[in-house]
């Protein structure tokens, strides 16, 4: 097929350049155009490949020179180790040195009390210039200098803090939600409680085309009573009537229980919504 096309082009060239100078450059270029294009294609691809591979070859054979002058040593990391002071030297307490014989003294030793104790050696009238000693000697002249230590130096000791026993009294905190295994409930059932609220609610003073809402929150105590009743509605009169209604309902509540099955104080929420016809 290609040979046929080349023959057709050759015939076309012969027709175009019939009776013309075939030595003219255009005739030669038209006959050799395919060969020139193919040669140019291979040359272009070869040059592109050489340009692409040259940087890779250069980087492969190039050695990296390390300049020692540009190297900056990393400063050492100083770890501050806290030095503990050596324990203080324990100095035993000094004993009381009995005064010399030339000093007035009185017997300051404490006698062990017994049933038949000898009180004859107990001296009640002690001279003012006498000092504590090991015997009663009021004849010697008064002492001039006495080495009696005034302080006792001792080493560090460990003081054991008193043991605090936690209180085992009842838990008075108020539980709610995930802290309860069983929620508090009205003894006769929640439907009975709802019916009592509807029957005791006085709606004679309310006229409104829209629904009035409030949520009553109170605490169910461990003994089944309720306390801390609150209302969070927007209408103050509606809140007041809702509080009065809840307080007027008689009946016991079953308290909620914690995860251990113990009766605890817990919150209970009761929503109220009403629409009054004019």
GROMACS .gro file of C-alpha atoms in nm:
model
  278
    1UNK     CA    1   0.000   0.000   0.000
    2UNK     CA    2   0.281   0.232   0.089
    3UNK     CA    3   0.464   0.150  -0.231
    4UNK     CA    4   0.148   0.226  -0.425
    5UNK     CA    5   0.115   0.566  -0.257
    6UNK     CA    6   0.477   0.645  -0.335
    7UNK     CA    7   0.419   0.552  -0.699
    8UNK     CA    8   0.114   0.780  -0.710
    9UNK     CA    9   0.311   1.067  -0.561
   10UNK     CA   10   0.592   1.003  -0.808
   11UNK     CA   11   0.346   1.006  -1.100
   12UNK     CA   12   0.189   1.326  -0.962
   13UNK     CA   13   0.531   1.487  -0.943
   14UNK     CA   14   0.605   1.378  -1.299
   15UNK     CA   15   0.282   1.533  -1.419
   16UNK     CA   16   0.341   1.859  -1.226
   17UNK     CA   17   0.699   1.896  -1.343
   18UNK     CA   18   0.643   1.780  -1.704
   19UNK     CA   19   0.824   2.006  -1.950
   20UNK     CA   20   0.987   2.185  -1.651
   21UNK     CA   21   1.331   2.194  -1.510
   22UNK     CA   22   1.349   1.885  -1.284
   23UNK     CA   23   1.675   2.000  -1.146
   24UNK     CA   24   1.477   2.261  -0.952
   25UNK     CA   25   1.487   2.208  -0.575
   26UNK     CA   26   1.111   2.163  -0.531
   27UNK     CA   27   1.106   1.848  -0.746
   28UNK     CA   28   1.386   1.692  -0.541
   29UNK     CA   29   1.224   1.788  -0.209
   30UNK     CA   30   0.887   1.640  -0.305
   31UNK     CA   31   1.045   1.308  -0.406
   32UNK     CA   32   1.262   1.283  -0.090
   33UNK     CA   33   1.015   1.431   0.162
   34UNK     CA   34   0.936   1.094   0.330
   35UNK     CA   35   1.299   1.005   0.378
   36UNK     CA   36   1.380   1.351   0.517
   37UNK     CA   37   1.087   1.342   0.762
   38UNK     CA   38   1.181   0.996   0.889
   39UNK     CA   39   1.542   1.098   0.937
   40UNK     CA   40   1.439   1.418   1.120
   41UNK     CA   41   1.208   1.220   1.349
   42UNK     CA   42   1.484   0.982   1.458
   43UNK     CA   43   1.728   1.268   1.511
   44UNK     CA   44   1.477   1.464   1.725
   45UNK     CA   45   1.393   1.161   1.940
   46UNK     CA   46   1.763   1.086   1.990
   47UNK     CA   47   1.839   1.443   2.097
   48UNK     CA   48   1.544   1.448   2.342
   49UNK     CA   49   1.653   1.119   2.497
   50UNK     CA   50   2.012   1.242   2.530
   51UNK     CA   51   1.901   1.564   2.699
   52UNK     CA   52   1.681   1.370   2.945
   53UNK     CA   53   1.943   1.112   3.042
   54UNK     CA   54   2.240   1.350   3.070
   55UNK     CA   55   2.149   1.496   3.421
   56UNK     CA   56   2.098   1.145   3.558
   57UNK     CA   57   2.437   1.032   3.434
   58UNK     CA   58   2.607   1.342   3.574
   59UNK     CA   59   2.443   1.301   3.918
   60UNK     CA   60   2.540   0.932   3.927
   61UNK     CA   61   2.912   0.989   3.877
   62UNK     CA   62   2.939   1.313   4.073
   63UNK     CA   63   3.080   1.279   4.426
   64UNK     CA   64   2.952   1.498   4.704
   65UNK     CA   65   3.226   1.694   4.873
   66UNK     CA   66   3.182   1.761   5.243
   67UNK     CA   67   3.338   2.082   5.357
   68UNK     CA   68   3.457   2.030   5.712
   69UNK     CA   69   3.469   2.404   5.768
   70UNK     CA   70   3.091   2.431   5.723
   71UNK     CA   71   3.023   2.159   5.981
   72UNK     CA   72   2.885   2.301   6.303
   73UNK     CA   73   2.893   2.060   6.597
   74UNK     CA   74   2.572   2.027   6.791
   75UNK     CA   75   2.613   2.169   7.141
   76UNK     CA   76   2.587   1.909   7.416
   77UNK     CA   77   2.256   1.887   7.598
   78UNK     CA   78   2.297   1.978   7.961
   79UNK     CA   79   2.074   1.777   8.192
   80UNK     CA   80   2.016   1.954   8.518
   81UNK     CA   81   2.021   1.685   8.781
   82UNK     CA   82   1.885   1.811   9.105
   83UNK     CA   83   2.135   1.750   9.377
   84UNK     CA   84   1.986   1.634   9.700
   85UNK     CA   85   2.137   1.761  10.018
   86UNK     CA   86   2.292   1.488  10.229
   87UNK     CA   87   2.084   1.401  10.534
   88UNK     CA   88   2.165   1.602  10.837
   89UNK     CA   89   2.382   1.434  11.091
   90UNK     CA   90   2.185   1.306  11.385
   91UNK     CA   91   2.325   1.443  11.704
   92UNK     CA   92   2.218   1.258  12.016
   93UNK     CA   93   2.069   1.478  12.287
   94UNK     CA   94   2.305   1.594  12.552
   95UNK     CA   95   2.255   1.463  12.902
   96UNK     CA   96   2.225   1.690  13.199
   97UNK     CA   97   2.555   1.709  13.377
   98UNK     CA   98   2.512   1.720  13.752
   99UNK     CA   99   2.651   2.043  13.898
  100UNK     CA  100   2.976   2.038  14.094
  101UNK     CA  101   2.963   1.999  14.476
  102UNK     CA  102   3.020   2.368  14.526
  103UNK     CA  103   2.679   2.460  14.385
  104UNK     CA  104   2.351   2.465  14.576
  105UNK     CA  105   2.117   2.206  14.437
  106UNK     CA  106   1.800   2.017  14.511
  107UNK     CA  107   1.689   1.668  14.423
  108UNK     CA  108   1.477   1.703  14.107
  109UNK     CA  109   1.438   1.331  14.039
  110UNK     CA  110   1.079   1.210  14.020
  111UNK     CA  111   1.017   0.924  14.260
  112UNK     CA  112   0.794   0.642  14.139
  113UNK     CA  113   0.469   0.674  14.334
  114UNK     CA  114   0.395   0.381  14.564
  115UNK     CA  115   0.146   0.307  14.835
  116UNK     CA  116   0.403   0.342  15.119
  117UNK     CA  117   0.617   0.616  14.967
  118UNK     CA  118   0.881   0.785  15.184
  119UNK     CA  119   0.803   1.158  15.176
  120UNK     CA  120   1.071   1.253  15.426
  121UNK     CA  121   1.319   1.346  15.153
  122UNK     CA  122   1.077   1.576  14.976
  123UNK     CA  123   1.188   1.937  15.030
  124UNK     CA  124   0.922   2.203  15.002
  125UNK     CA  125   1.129   2.510  15.091
  126UNK     CA  126   1.382   2.528  14.806
  127UNK     CA  127   1.622   2.826  14.807
  128UNK     CA  128   1.591   3.058  14.512
  129UNK     CA  129   1.959   3.021  14.418
  130UNK     CA  130   1.946   2.640  14.412
  131UNK     CA  131   1.936   2.451  14.084
  132UNK     CA  132   1.800   2.113  13.979
  133UNK     CA  133   2.031   1.829  14.067
  134UNK     CA  134   2.039   1.474  14.193
  135UNK     CA  135   2.048   1.542  14.569
  136UNK     CA  136   1.949   1.802  14.829
  137UNK     CA  137   2.254   2.018  14.908
  138UNK     CA  138   2.181   2.365  15.042
  139UNK     CA  139   2.515   2.420  15.225
  140UNK     CA  140   2.744   2.476  14.927
  141UNK     CA  141   2.794   2.831  14.796
  142UNK     CA  142   2.580   2.936  14.501
  143UNK     CA  143   2.692   2.820  14.157
  144UNK     CA  144   2.861   3.062  13.918
  145UNK     CA  145   2.842   2.889  13.577
  146UNK     CA  146   2.640   2.583  13.493
  147UNK     CA  147   2.646   2.397  13.164
  148UNK     CA  148   2.281   2.313  13.111
  149UNK     CA  149   2.178   2.260  12.747
  150UNK     CA  150   1.885   2.473  12.647
  151UNK     CA  151   1.810   2.305  12.310
  152UNK     CA  152   1.826   1.951  12.181
  153UNK     CA  153   1.946   1.899  11.824
  154UNK     CA  154   1.801   1.598  11.649
  155UNK     CA  155   1.809   1.472  11.296
  156UNK     CA  156   1.524   1.477  11.042
  157UNK     CA  157   1.238   1.246  11.118
  158UNK     CA  158   0.931   1.124  10.937
  159UNK     CA  159   0.600   1.252  11.068
  160UNK     CA  160   0.319   1.011  10.996
  161UNK     CA  161  -0.001   1.203  10.917
  162UNK     CA  162  -0.308   1.099  11.109
  163UNK     CA  163  -0.520   0.842  10.935
  164UNK     CA  164  -0.843   0.996  10.812
  165UNK     CA  165  -1.134   0.758  10.813
  166UNK     CA  166  -1.383   0.846  10.535
  167UNK     CA  167  -1.732   0.918  10.643
  168UNK     CA  168  -1.970   0.627  10.600
  169UNK     CA  169  -2.285   0.839  10.612
  170UNK     CA  170  -2.557   0.827  10.344
  171UNK     CA  171  -2.493   0.977  10.000
  172UNK     CA  172  -2.705   1.295   9.981
  173UNK     CA  173  -2.610   1.388   9.626
  174UNK     CA  174  -2.888   1.397   9.366
  175UNK     CA  175  -2.847   1.140   9.086
  176UNK     CA  176  -2.979   1.157   8.732
  177UNK     CA  177  -2.958   0.987   8.394
  178UNK     CA  178  -2.678   0.733   8.356
  179UNK     CA  179  -2.611   0.724   8.731
  180UNK     CA  180  -2.939   0.538   8.791
  181UNK     CA  181  -3.019   0.175   8.724
  182UNK     CA  182  -3.390   0.232   8.803
  183UNK     CA  183  -3.559   0.574   8.772
  184UNK     CA  184  -3.801   0.706   9.030
  185UNK     CA  185  -4.172   0.652   8.961
  186UNK     CA  186  -4.512   0.731   9.108
  187UNK     CA  187  -4.645   0.450   9.327
  188UNK     CA  188  -4.975   0.425   9.131
  189UNK     CA  189  -4.806   0.460   8.792
  190UNK     CA  190  -4.718   0.758   8.574
  191UNK     CA  191  -5.057   0.752   8.397
  192UNK     CA  192  -5.235   0.791   8.733
  193UNK     CA  193  -5.007   1.084   8.817
  194UNK     CA  194  -5.078   1.248   8.479
  195UNK     CA  195  -5.455   1.211   8.526
  196UNK     CA  196  -5.434   1.369   8.872
  197UNK     CA  197  -5.245   1.665   8.726
  198UNK     CA  198  -5.509   1.718   8.454
  199UNK     CA  199  -5.797   1.694   8.705
  200UNK     CA  200  -5.647   1.929   8.964
  201UNK     CA  201  -5.517   2.192   8.716
  202UNK     CA  202  -5.731   2.510   8.734
  203UNK     CA  203  -5.756   2.653   8.383
  204UNK     CA  204  -6.032   2.904   8.450
  205UNK     CA  205  -5.797   3.204   8.438
  206UNK     CA  206  -5.622   3.110   8.113
  207UNK     CA  207  -5.727   3.215   7.763
  208UNK     CA  208  -5.486   3.152   7.482
  209UNK     CA  209  -5.496   3.032   7.121
  210UNK     CA  210  -5.153   2.869   7.138
  211UNK     CA  211  -5.019   2.579   7.341
  212UNK     CA  212  -4.869   2.675   7.678
  213UNK     CA  213  -4.580   2.459   7.798
  214UNK     CA  214  -4.366   2.411   8.106
  215UNK     CA  215  -4.148   2.139   8.255
  216UNK     CA  216  -4.173   2.056   8.624
  217UNK     CA  217  -3.853   1.932   8.787
  218UNK     CA  218  -3.841   1.795   9.141
  219UNK     CA  219  -3.631   1.564   9.360
  220UNK     CA  220  -3.765   1.227   9.471
  221UNK     CA  221  -3.624   1.162   9.817
  222UNK     CA  222  -3.527   0.821   9.953
  223UNK     CA  223  -3.841   0.811  10.170
  224UNK     CA  224  -4.075   0.863   9.871
  225UNK     CA  225  -4.147   1.233   9.925
  226UNK     CA  226  -4.067   1.510   9.672
  227UNK     CA  227  -3.880   1.838   9.722
  228UNK     CA  228  -3.718   2.121   9.527
  229UNK     CA  229  -4.009   2.164   9.283
  230UNK     CA  230  -3.929   2.403   8.994
  231UNK     CA  231  -4.094   2.510   8.666
  232UNK     CA  232  -3.912   2.648   8.360
  233UNK     CA  233  -4.201   2.768   8.136
  234UNK     CA  234  -4.217   3.114   7.979
  235UNK     CA  235  -4.558   3.208   8.130
  236UNK     CA  236  -4.524   3.287   8.500
  237UNK     CA  237  -4.894   3.232   8.577
  238UNK     CA  238  -4.890   2.896   8.403
  239UNK     CA  239  -4.576   2.799   8.600
  240UNK     CA  240  -4.736   2.900   8.929
  241UNK     CA  241  -5.052   2.695   8.863
  242UNK     CA  242  -4.839   2.395   8.758
  243UNK     CA  243  -4.638   2.414   9.081
  244UNK     CA  244  -4.956   2.440   9.290
  245UNK     CA  245  -5.103   2.138   9.112
  246UNK     CA  246  -4.797   1.919   9.168
  247UNK     CA  247  -4.782   2.012   9.537
  248UNK     CA  248  -5.150   1.931   9.585
  249UNK     CA  249  -5.122   1.574   9.456
  250UNK     CA  250  -5.116   1.317   9.734
  251UNK     CA  251  -4.932   0.989   9.701
  252UNK     CA  252  -4.595   0.829   9.753
  253UNK     CA  253  -4.312   0.795   9.504
  254UNK     CA  254  -4.081   0.497   9.464
  255UNK     CA  255  -3.723   0.635   9.482
  256UNK     CA  256  -3.468   0.565   9.211
  257UNK     CA  257  -3.182   0.321   9.258
  258UNK     CA  258  -2.813   0.347   9.175
  259UNK     CA  259  -2.595   0.083   9.011
  260UNK     CA  260  -2.564  -0.099   9.345
  261UNK     CA  261  -2.940  -0.125   9.382
  262UNK     CA  262  -2.949   0.128   9.668
  263UNK     CA  263  -3.228   0.387   9.700
  264UNK     CA  264  -3.091   0.736   9.625
  265UNK     CA  265  -3.215   1.091   9.573
  266UNK     CA  266  -3.287   1.154   9.205
  267UNK     CA  267  -3.431   1.416   8.969
  268UNK     CA  268  -3.766   1.365   8.794
  269UNK     CA  269  -3.892   1.579   8.505
  270UNK     CA  270  -4.260   1.603   8.412
  271UNK     CA  271  -4.354   1.813   8.103
  272UNK     CA  272  -4.698   1.983   8.091
  273UNK     CA  273  -4.854   2.133   7.777
  274UNK     CA  274  -5.212   2.266   7.744
  275UNK     CA  275  -5.423   2.461   7.495
  276UNK     CA  276  -5.720   2.664   7.621
  277UNK     CA  277  -6.025   2.731   7.405
  278UNK     CA  278  -6.164   3.086   7.423
   0.00000   0.00000   0.00000
